[in-house]
Coordinates of C-alpha atoms and ligand atoms in Angstrom, one line a residue:
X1 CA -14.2 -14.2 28.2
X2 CA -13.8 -10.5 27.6
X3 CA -16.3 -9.4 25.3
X4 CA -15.4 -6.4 23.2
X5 CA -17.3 -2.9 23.3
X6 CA -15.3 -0.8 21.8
X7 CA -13.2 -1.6 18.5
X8 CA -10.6 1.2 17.6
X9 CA -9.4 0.8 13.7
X10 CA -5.6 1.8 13.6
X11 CA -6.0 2.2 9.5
X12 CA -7.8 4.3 6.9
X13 CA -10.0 3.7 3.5
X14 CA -11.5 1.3 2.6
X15 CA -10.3 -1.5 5.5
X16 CA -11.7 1.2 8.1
X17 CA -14.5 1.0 6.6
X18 CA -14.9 -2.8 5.8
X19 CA -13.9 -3.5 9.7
X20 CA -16.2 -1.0 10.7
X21 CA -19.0 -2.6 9.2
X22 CA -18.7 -6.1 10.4
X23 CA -17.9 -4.5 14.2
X24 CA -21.6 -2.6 13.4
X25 CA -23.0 -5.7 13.1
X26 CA -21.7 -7.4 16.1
X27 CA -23.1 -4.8 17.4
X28 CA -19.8 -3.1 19.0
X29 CA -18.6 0.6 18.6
X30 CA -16.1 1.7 16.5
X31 CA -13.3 4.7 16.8
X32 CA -12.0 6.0 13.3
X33 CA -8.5 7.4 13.4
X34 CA -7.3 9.6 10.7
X35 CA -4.6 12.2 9.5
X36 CA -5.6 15.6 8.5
X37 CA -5.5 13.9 4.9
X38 CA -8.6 12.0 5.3
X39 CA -10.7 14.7 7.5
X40 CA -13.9 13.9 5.3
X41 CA -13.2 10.3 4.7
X42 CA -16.2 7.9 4.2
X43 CA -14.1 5.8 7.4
X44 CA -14.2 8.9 9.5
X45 CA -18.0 9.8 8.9
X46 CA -18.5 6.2 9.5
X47 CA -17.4 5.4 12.9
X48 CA -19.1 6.3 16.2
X49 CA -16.0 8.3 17.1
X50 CA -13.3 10.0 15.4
X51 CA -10.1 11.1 16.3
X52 CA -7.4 13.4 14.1
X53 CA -3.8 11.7 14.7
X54 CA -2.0 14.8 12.9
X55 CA -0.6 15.4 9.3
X56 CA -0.3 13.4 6.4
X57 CA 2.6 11.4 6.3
X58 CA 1.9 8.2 8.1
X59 CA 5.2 8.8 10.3
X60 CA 2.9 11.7 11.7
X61 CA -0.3 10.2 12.0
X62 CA -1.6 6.4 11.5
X63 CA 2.4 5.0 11.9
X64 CA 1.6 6.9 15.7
X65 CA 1.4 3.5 18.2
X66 CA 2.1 5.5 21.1
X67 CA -0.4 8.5 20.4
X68 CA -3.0 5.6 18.9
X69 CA -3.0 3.6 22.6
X70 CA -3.3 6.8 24.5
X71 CA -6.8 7.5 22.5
X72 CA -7.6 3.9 23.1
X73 CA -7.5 4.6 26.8
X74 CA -9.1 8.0 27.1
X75 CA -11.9 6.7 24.6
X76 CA -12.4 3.5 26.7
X77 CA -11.8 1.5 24.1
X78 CA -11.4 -2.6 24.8
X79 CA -9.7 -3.5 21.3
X80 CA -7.3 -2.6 18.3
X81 CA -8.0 -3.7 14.7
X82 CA -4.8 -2.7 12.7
X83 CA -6.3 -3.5 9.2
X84 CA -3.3 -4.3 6.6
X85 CA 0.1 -2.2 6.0
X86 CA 0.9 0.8 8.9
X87 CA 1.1 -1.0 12.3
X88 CA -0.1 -4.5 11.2
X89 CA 3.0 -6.1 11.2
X90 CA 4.5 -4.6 13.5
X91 CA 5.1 -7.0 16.8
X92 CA 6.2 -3.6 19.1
X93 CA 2.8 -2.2 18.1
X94 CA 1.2 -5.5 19.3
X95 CA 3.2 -6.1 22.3
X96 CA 2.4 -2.4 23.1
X97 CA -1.4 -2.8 22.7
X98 CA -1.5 -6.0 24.9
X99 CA 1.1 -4.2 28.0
X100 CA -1.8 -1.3 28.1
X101 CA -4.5 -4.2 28.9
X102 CA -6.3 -4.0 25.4
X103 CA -7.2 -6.5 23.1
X104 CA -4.9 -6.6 19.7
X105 CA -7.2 -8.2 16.9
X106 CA -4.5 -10.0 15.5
X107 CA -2.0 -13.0 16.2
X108 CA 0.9 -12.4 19.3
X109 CA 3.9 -10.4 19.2
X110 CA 5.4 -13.8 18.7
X111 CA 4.1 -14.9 16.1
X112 CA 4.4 -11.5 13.9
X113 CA 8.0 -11.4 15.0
X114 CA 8.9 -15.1 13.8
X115 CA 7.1 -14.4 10.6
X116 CA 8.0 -10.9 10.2
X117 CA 11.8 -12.1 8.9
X118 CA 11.8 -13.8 5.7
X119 CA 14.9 -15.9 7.3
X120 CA 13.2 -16.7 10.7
X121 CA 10.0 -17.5 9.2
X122 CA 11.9 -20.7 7.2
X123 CA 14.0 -21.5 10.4
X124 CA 10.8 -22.1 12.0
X125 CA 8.8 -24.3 9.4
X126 CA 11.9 -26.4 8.9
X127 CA 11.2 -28.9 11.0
X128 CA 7.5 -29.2 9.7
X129 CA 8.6 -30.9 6.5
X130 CA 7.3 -28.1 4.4
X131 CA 8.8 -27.0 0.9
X132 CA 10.9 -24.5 0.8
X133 CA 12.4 -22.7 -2.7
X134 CA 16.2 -23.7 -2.5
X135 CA 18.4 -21.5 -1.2
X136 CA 20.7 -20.3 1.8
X137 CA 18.3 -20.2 5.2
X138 CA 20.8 -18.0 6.7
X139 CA 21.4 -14.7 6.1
X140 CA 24.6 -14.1 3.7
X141 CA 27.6 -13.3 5.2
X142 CA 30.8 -14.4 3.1
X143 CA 29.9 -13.1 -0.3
X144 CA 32.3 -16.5 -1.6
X145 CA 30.6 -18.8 0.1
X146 CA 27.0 -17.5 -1.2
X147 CA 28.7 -17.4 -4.5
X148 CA 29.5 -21.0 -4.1
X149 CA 25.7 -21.6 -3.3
X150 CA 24.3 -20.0 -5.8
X151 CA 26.8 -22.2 -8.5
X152 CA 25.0 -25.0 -6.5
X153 CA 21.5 -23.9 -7.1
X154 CA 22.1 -22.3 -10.5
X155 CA 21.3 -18.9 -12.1
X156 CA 19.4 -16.7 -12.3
X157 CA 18.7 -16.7 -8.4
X158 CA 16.8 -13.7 -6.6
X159 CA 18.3 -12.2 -3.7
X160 CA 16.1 -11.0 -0.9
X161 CA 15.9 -9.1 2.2
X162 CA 15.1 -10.8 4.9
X163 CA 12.4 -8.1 6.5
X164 CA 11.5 -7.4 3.1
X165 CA 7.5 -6.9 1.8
X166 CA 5.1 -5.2 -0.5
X167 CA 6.9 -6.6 -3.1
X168 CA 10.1 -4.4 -2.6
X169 CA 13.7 -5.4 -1.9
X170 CA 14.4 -8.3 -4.3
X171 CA 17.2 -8.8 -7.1
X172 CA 17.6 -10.8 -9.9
X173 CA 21.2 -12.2 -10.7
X174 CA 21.9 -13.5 -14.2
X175 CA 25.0 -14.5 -13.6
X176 CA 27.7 -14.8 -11.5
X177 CA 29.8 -11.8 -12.6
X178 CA 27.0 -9.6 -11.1
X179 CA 26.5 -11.3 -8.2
X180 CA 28.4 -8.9 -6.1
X181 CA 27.3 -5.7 -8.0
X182 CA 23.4 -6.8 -7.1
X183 CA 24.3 -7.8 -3.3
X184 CA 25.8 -4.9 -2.7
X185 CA 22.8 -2.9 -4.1
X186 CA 20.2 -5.4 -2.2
X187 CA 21.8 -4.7 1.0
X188 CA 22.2 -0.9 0.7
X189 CA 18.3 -0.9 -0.1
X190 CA 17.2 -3.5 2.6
X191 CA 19.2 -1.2 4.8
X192 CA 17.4 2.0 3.8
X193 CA 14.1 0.7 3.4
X194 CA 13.2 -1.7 6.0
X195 CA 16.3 -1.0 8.6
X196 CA 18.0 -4.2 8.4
X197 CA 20.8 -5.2 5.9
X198 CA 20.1 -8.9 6.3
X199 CA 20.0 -10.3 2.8
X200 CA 19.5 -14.3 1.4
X201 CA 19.1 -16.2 -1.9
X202 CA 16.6 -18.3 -3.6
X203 CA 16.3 -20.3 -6.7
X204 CA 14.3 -17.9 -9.2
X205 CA 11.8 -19.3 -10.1
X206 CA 11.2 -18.5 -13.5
X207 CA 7.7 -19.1 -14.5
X208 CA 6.1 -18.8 -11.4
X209 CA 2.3 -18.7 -9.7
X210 CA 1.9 -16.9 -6.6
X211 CA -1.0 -19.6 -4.9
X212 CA -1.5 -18.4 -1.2
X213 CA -4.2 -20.0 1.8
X214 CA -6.1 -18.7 3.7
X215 CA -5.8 -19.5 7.8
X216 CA -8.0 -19.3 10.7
X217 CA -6.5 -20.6 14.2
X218 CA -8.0 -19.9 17.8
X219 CA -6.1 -19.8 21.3
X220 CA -6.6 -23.6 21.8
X221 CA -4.7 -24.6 18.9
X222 CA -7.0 -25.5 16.1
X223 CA -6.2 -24.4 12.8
X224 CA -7.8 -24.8 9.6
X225 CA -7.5 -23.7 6.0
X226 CA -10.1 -21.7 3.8
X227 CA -8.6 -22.6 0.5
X228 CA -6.4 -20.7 -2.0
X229 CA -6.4 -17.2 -4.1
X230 CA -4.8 -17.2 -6.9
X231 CA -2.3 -14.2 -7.1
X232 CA -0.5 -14.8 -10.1
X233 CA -1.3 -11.2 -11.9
X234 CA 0.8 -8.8 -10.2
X235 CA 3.0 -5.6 -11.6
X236 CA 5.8 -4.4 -9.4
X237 CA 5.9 -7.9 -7.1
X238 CA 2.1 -6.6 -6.6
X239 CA -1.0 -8.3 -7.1
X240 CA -3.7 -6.1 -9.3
X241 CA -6.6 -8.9 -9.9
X242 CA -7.0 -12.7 -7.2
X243 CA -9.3 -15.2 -7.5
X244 CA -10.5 -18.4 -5.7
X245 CA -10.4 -21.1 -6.4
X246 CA -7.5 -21.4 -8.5
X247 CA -7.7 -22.6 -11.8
X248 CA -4.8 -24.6 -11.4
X249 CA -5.2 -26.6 -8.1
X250 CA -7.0 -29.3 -8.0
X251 CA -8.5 -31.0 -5.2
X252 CA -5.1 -33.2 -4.0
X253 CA -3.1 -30.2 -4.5
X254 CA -5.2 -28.1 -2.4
X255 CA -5.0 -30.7 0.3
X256 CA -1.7 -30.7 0.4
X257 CA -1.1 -26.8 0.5
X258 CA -3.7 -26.5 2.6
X259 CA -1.9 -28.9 4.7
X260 CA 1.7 -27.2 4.9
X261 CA -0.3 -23.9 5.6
X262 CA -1.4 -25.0 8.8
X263 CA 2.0 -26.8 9.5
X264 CA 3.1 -23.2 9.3
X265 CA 1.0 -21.5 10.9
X266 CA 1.6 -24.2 14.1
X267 CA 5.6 -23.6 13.4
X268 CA 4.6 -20.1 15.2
X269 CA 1.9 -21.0 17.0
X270 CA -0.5 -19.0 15.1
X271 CA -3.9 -17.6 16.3
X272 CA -5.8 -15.2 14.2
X273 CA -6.3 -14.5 10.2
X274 CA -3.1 -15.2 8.3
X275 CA -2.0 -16.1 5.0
X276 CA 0.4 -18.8 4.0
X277 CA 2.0 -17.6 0.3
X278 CA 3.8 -20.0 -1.7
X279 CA 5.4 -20.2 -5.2
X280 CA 4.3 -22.5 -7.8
X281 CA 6.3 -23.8 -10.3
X282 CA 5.4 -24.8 -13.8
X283 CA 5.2 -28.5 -13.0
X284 CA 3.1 -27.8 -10.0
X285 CA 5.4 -28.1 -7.3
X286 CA 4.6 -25.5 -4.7
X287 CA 6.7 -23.6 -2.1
X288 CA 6.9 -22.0 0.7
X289 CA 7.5 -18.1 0.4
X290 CA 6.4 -15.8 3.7
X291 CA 3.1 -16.2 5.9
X292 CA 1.8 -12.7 5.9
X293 CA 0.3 -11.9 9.6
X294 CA -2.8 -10.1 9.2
X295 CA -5.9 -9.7 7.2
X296 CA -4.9 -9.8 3.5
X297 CA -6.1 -6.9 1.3
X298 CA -7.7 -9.8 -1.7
X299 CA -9.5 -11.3 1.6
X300 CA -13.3 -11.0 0.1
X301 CA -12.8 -13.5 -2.4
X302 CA -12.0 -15.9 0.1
X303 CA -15.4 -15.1 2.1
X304 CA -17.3 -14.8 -1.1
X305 CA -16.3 -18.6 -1.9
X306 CA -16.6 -19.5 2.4
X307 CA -19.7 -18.0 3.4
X308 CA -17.3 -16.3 6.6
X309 CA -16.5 -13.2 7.2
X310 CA -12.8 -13.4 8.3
X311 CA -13.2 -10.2 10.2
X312 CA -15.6 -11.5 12.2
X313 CA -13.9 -14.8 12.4
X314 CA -10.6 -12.3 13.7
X315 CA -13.1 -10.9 16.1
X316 CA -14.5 -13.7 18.0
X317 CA -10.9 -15.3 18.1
X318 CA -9.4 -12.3 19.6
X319 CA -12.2 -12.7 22.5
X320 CA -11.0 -15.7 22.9
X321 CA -13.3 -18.1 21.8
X322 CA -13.1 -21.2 20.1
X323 CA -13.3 -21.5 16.1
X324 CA -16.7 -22.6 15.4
X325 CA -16.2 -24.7 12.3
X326 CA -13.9 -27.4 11.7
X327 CA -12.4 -28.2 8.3
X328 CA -14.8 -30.7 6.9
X329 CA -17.1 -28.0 7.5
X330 CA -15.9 -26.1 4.9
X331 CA -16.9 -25.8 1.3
X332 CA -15.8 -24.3 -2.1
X333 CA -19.3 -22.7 -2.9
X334 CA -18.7 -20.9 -6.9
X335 CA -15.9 -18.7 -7.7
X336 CA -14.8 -15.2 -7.1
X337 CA -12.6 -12.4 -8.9
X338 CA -11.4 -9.4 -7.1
X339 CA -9.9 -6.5 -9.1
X340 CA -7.6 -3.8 -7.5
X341 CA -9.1 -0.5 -8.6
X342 CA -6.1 2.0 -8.5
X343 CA -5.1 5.4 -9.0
X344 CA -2.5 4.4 -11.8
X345 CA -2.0 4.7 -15.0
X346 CA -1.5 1.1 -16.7
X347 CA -0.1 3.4 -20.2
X348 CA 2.7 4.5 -18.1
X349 CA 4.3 1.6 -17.0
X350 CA 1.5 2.0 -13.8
X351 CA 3.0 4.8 -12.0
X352 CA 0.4 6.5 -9.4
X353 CA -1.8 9.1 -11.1
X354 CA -3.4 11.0 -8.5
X355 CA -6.2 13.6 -8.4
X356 CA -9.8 14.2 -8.2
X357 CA -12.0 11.8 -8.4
X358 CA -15.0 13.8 -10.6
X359 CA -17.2 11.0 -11.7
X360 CA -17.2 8.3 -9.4
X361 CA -20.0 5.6 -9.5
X362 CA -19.9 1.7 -8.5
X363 CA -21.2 -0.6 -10.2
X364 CA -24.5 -2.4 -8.8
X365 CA -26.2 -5.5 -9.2
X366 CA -26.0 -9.4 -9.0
X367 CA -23.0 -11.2 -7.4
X368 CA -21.5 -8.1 -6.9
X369 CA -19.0 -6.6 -3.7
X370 CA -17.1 -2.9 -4.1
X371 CA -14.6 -2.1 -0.6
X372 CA -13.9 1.3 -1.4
X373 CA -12.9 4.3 0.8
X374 CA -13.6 7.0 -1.3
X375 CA -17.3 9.2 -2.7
X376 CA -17.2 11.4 -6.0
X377 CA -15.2 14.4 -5.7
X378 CA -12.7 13.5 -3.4
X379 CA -9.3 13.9 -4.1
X380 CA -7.1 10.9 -3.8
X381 CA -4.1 11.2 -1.4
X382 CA -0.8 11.3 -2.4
X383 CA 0.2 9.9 0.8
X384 CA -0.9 6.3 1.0
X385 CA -1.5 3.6 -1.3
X386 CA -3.3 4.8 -4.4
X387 CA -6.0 2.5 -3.9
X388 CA -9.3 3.6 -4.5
X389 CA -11.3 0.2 -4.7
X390 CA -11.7 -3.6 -4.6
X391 CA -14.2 -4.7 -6.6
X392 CA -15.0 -8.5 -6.5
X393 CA -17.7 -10.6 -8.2
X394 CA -19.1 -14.1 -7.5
X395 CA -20.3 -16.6 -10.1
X396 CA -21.5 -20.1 -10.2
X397 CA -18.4 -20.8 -12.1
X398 CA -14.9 -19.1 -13.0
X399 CA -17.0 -18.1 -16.6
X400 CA -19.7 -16.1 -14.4
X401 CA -17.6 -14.7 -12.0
X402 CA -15.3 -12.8 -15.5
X403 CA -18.6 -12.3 -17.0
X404 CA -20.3 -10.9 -14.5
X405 CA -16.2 -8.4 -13.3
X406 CA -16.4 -7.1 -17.2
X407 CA -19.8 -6.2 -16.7
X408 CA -18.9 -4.6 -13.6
X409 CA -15.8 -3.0 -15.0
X410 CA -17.8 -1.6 -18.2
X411 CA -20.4 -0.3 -15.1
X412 CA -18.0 1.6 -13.4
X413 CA -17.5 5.2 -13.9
X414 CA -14.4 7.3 -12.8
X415 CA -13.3 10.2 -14.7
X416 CA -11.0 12.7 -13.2
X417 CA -7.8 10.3 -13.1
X418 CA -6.3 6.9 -14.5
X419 CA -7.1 4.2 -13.1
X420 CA -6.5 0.0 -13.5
X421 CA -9.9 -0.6 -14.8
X422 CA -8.9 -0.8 -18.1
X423 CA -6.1 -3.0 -17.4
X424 CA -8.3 -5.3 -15.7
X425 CA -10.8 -5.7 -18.6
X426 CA -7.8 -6.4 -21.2
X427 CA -6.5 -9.0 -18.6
X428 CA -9.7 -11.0 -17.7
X429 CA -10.7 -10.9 -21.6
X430 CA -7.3 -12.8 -22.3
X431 CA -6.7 -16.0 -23.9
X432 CA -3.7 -17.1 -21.2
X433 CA -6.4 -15.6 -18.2
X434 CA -9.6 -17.3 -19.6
X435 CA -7.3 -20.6 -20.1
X436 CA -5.7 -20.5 -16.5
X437 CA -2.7 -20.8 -18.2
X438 CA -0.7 -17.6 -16.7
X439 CA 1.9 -16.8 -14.2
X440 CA 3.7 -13.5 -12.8
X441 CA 4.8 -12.6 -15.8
X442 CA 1.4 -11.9 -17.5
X443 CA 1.9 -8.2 -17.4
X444 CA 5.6 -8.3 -19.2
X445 CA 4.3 -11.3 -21.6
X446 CA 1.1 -9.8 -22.9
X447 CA 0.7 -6.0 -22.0
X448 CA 1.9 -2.7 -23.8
X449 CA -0.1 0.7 -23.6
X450 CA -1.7 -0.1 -27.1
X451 CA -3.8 -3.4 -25.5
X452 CA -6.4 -0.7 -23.8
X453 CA -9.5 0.8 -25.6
X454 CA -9.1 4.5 -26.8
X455 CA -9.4 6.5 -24.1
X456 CA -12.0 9.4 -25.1
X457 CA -11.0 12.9 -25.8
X458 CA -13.7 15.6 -24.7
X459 CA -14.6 16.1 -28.5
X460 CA -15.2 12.3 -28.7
X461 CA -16.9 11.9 -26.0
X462 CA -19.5 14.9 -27.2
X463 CA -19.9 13.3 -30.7
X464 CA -20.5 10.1 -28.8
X465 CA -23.4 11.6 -27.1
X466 CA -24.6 12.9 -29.7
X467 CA -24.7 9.8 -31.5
X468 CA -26.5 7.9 -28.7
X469 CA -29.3 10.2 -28.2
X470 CA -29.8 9.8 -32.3
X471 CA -29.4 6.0 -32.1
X472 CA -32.2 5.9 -29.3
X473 CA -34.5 8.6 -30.7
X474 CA -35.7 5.6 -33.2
X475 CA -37.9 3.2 -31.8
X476 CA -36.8 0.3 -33.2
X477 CA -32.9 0.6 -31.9
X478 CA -35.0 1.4 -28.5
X479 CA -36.9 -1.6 -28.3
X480 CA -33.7 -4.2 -29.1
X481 CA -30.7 -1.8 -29.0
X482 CA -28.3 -4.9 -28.9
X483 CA -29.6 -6.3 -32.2
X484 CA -29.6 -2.7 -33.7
X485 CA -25.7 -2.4 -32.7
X486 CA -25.1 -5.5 -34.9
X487 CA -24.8 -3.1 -38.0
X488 CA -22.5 -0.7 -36.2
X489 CA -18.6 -1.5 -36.6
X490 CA -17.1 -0.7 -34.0
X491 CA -17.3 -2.8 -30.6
X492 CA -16.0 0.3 -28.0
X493 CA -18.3 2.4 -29.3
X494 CA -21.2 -0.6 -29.0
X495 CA -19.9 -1.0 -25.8
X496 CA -20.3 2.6 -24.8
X497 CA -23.7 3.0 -26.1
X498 CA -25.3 0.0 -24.1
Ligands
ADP1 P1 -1.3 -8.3 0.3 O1 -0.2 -9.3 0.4 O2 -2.3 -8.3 1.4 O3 -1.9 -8.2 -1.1 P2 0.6 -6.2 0.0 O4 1.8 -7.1 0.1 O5 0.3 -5.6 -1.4 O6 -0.7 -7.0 0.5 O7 0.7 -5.1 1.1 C1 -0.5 -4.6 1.7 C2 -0.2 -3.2 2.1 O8 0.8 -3.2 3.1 C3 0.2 -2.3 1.0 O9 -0.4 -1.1 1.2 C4 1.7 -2.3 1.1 O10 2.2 -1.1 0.5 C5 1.9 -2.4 2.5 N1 3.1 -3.2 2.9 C6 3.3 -4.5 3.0 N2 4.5 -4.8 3.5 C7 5.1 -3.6 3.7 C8 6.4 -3.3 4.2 N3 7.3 -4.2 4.6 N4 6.7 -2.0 4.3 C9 5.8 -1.1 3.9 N5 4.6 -1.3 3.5 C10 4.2 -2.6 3.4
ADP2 P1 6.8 -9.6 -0.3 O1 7.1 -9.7 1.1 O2 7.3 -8.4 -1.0 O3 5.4 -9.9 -0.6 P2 7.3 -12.3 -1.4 O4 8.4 -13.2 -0.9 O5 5.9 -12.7 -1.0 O6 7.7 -10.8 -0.9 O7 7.4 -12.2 -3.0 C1 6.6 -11.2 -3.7 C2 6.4 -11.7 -5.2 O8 7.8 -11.7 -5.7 C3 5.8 -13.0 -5.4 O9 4.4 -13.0 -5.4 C4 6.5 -13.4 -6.7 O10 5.8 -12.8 -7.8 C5 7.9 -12.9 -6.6 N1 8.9 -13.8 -6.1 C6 9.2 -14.0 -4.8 N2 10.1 -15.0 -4.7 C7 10.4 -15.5 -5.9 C8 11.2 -16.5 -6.4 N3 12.0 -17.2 -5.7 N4 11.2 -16.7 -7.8 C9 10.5 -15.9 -8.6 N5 9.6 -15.0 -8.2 C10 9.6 -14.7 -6.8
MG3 MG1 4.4 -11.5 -0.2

């Protein structure tokens, strides 16, 4: 069984960094790549070695397949962890990896190619009984006959590109007078962004959940499920906070999706870490969406809730040996929250709001997990996703595990640029999040600009400090400041002053 050595990671931030760290601990070296972006990136200082792939744009640096192999071989590297987003996906990349006799920690070329297409990915579940939203399984050709279809299924329906992801490349039709307006527009996007015009349609679902599994299968053929997250609060298509368990899915149900995961993940004989993503409708019914290849970014609430690490789970697979569990060995233990910490500004409408990062500290403590890729003064790159952090929490229960995120969130400190943090406090604090009763549309249901706490002008913030060192020069407030804060109105400033 070839044992690996040498792990290069084909990504940046905070993935590098989070593979890096398991690879440290199964005690194999690691190679950092990075564009001339990232020069003093916490992923670069990390790894053993460290290699510059050229300017900025990904197209010039981490997208490089060809330039990332030829490192591999004159580093002697064994093995290729491609993280999530660049190269992940892409089954050339894989294919290309295994022809130069090195180890791709991921499933085969295969198996990313099948599930790469939207369209071939429900071709090949079809005959694995699993639920599908309704819709055409072929790509659309004659615009009358898709018309006719979507009559069938009923508007509003969504139409989708077939290589479509990160939540771009879908339309909604309202009715049929715009259906040829939209397709024209979905396949003139699908063509620009992802290279391939091939468009479908689906039933849209209008009060949906996004529920997604977790898989693990080895190179022998045993698959099993690590349970759900619970995606549901997304802007753009894109998730912002997951959770597992679910609120929603109760033992039976998760069964059963477990179940149809691992029918799909044998539809294209899967190996690897994947994740099987369905839609949920208001009654419960759940179907199948896309099985996303690779490690998923909301991954650590799945291993806070397992006990595994998936990465090292991805690892051992890769090597080639078998999975070392079976599923009655697996166990819900508490329940996990993971917030997306990003450079954006939730005011305005979440558009990217990049810069310096002039206070940055994490939040510490009990139950408590922050992936980032970034230290205090760096300056975020426009390039890549504005992601500066994950940060995840555990808790006996769903109740400890928000607790314990809005003490984390109120623990955080970054100054120096917008961020989600806020947005993540307003959601979790929510009556439809604290019930369980939410889907996609939480953000256009419940949020406008004014939900958020004042954000602090300079002037503020200096009468605020004054105030605090007045409120703590008494004893009494010192000793029990919490009971002290009872007389004070205003809860943000209470909360600031704890
Ligand atoms: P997850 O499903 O793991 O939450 P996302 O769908 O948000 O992840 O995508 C993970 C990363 O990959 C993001 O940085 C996203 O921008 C990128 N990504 C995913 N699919 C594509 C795609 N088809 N084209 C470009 N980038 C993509
Ligand atoms: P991507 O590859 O971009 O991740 P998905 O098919 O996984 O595409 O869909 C992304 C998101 O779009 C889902 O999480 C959900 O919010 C929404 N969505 C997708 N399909 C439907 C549908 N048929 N009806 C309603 N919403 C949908
Ligand atoms: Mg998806």
């Amino acid at each position: 069984m070839p044992k690996i050595k040498k792990l290069l990671v084909a990504n940046r931030g905070e993935i590098a960094l989070r593979i890096m760290r398991t690879a440290r601990e199964m005690g194999i070296s690691t190679v950092a790549v990075y564009s001339e972006a990232d020069r003093i990136s916490p992923h670069v200082k990390f790894a053993d070695e460290a290699v510059c792939l050229g300017p900025p744009p990904s197209n010039q640096s981490y997208l490089l397949g060809d330039k990332i192999v030829e490192v591999c071989k004159s580093l002697g590297v064994d093995a290729i962890h491609p993280g999530y987003g660049f190269l992940s996906e892409n089954a050339e990349f894989a294919k290309m990896v295994t022809n130069a006799g090195l180890i791709f920690v991921g499933p085969s070329p295969q198996s990313i190619e099948v599930m790469g297409s939207k369209l071939a990915a429900k071709q090949a579940v079809a005959k694995y009984d699993i639920p599908l939203v309704p819709g055409t399984e072929e790509a659309i050709s004659d615009i009358s006959i898709a018309k006719a279809r979507a009559q069938e299924i009923g508007y509003p329906i969504l139409i989708k590109a077939s290589a479509g992801g990160g939540g771009k490349g879908m339309r909604i039709v309202e009715s049929e007078q715009e259906f040829e307006e939209q397709m024209q527009r979905a396949v003139s996007e699908a063509v620009s962004a992802f290279g391939d015009g091939a468009v479908f349609i689906e039933k849209f679902i209008t009060s949906p959940r996004h529920i997604e599994i977790q898989v693990l299968g080895d190179q022998f053929g045993n698959t099993v499920y690590l349970f759900e997250r619970e995606c549901s609060i997304q802007r753009r298509h894109q998730k912002v906070i997951e959770e597992a368990p679910s609120a929603v899915v109760s033992p039976e149900m998760r069964k059963a999706m477990g179940e149809a995961a691992v029918g799909v993940a044998k539809a294209c004989d899967y190996y690897g870490a994947g994740t099987v993503e369905f839609i949920v409708d208001d009654q419960l019914n759940f179907y199948f969406l896309e099985m996303n290849t690779r490690l998923q970014v909301e991954h650590p609430v799945t291993e806070m809730i397992t006990g595994k690490d998936l990465v090292r789970e991805q690892i051992m697979i890769a090597e080639g040996n078998p999975l070392s569990f079976a599923q009655e060995d697996l166990k819900i233990n508490g329940h996990a929250v993971e917030i997306r910490v990003y450079a954006e500004d939730p005011k305005n409408n979440f558009l990217p709001d990049i810069g310096k990062l002039v206070t940055y500290r994490r939040p510490q403590g009990p139950g408590i997990r922050v992936d980032d890729g970034f230290e205090e003064g760096m300056d975020i790159p426009i390039y890549y996703d504005p992601m500066i952090a994950k940060l995840i929490t555990h808790g006996e229960n769903r109740q400890d595990a928000i607790d314990r995120m809005i003490r984390a969130i109120n623990e955080y400190r970054i100054t120096g640029i917008q961020t989600t943090l806020d947005f993540c406090r307003f959601a979790l604090q929510h009556g439809a999040f604290t019930s369980g009763q939410f889907d996609t549309k939480f953000v256009e249901r419940y949020f406008t600009p004014d939900k958020l706490e004042p954000v602090f002008t300079e002037e503020e913030k200096e009468l605020l400090a004054a105030l605090a060192v007045e409120f703590y020069s008494k004893e009494e407030n010192r000793i029990n400041p919490t009971l002290a804060l009872k007389e004070v109105p205003s809860t943000h400033w209470k909360n600031r002053l704890i």
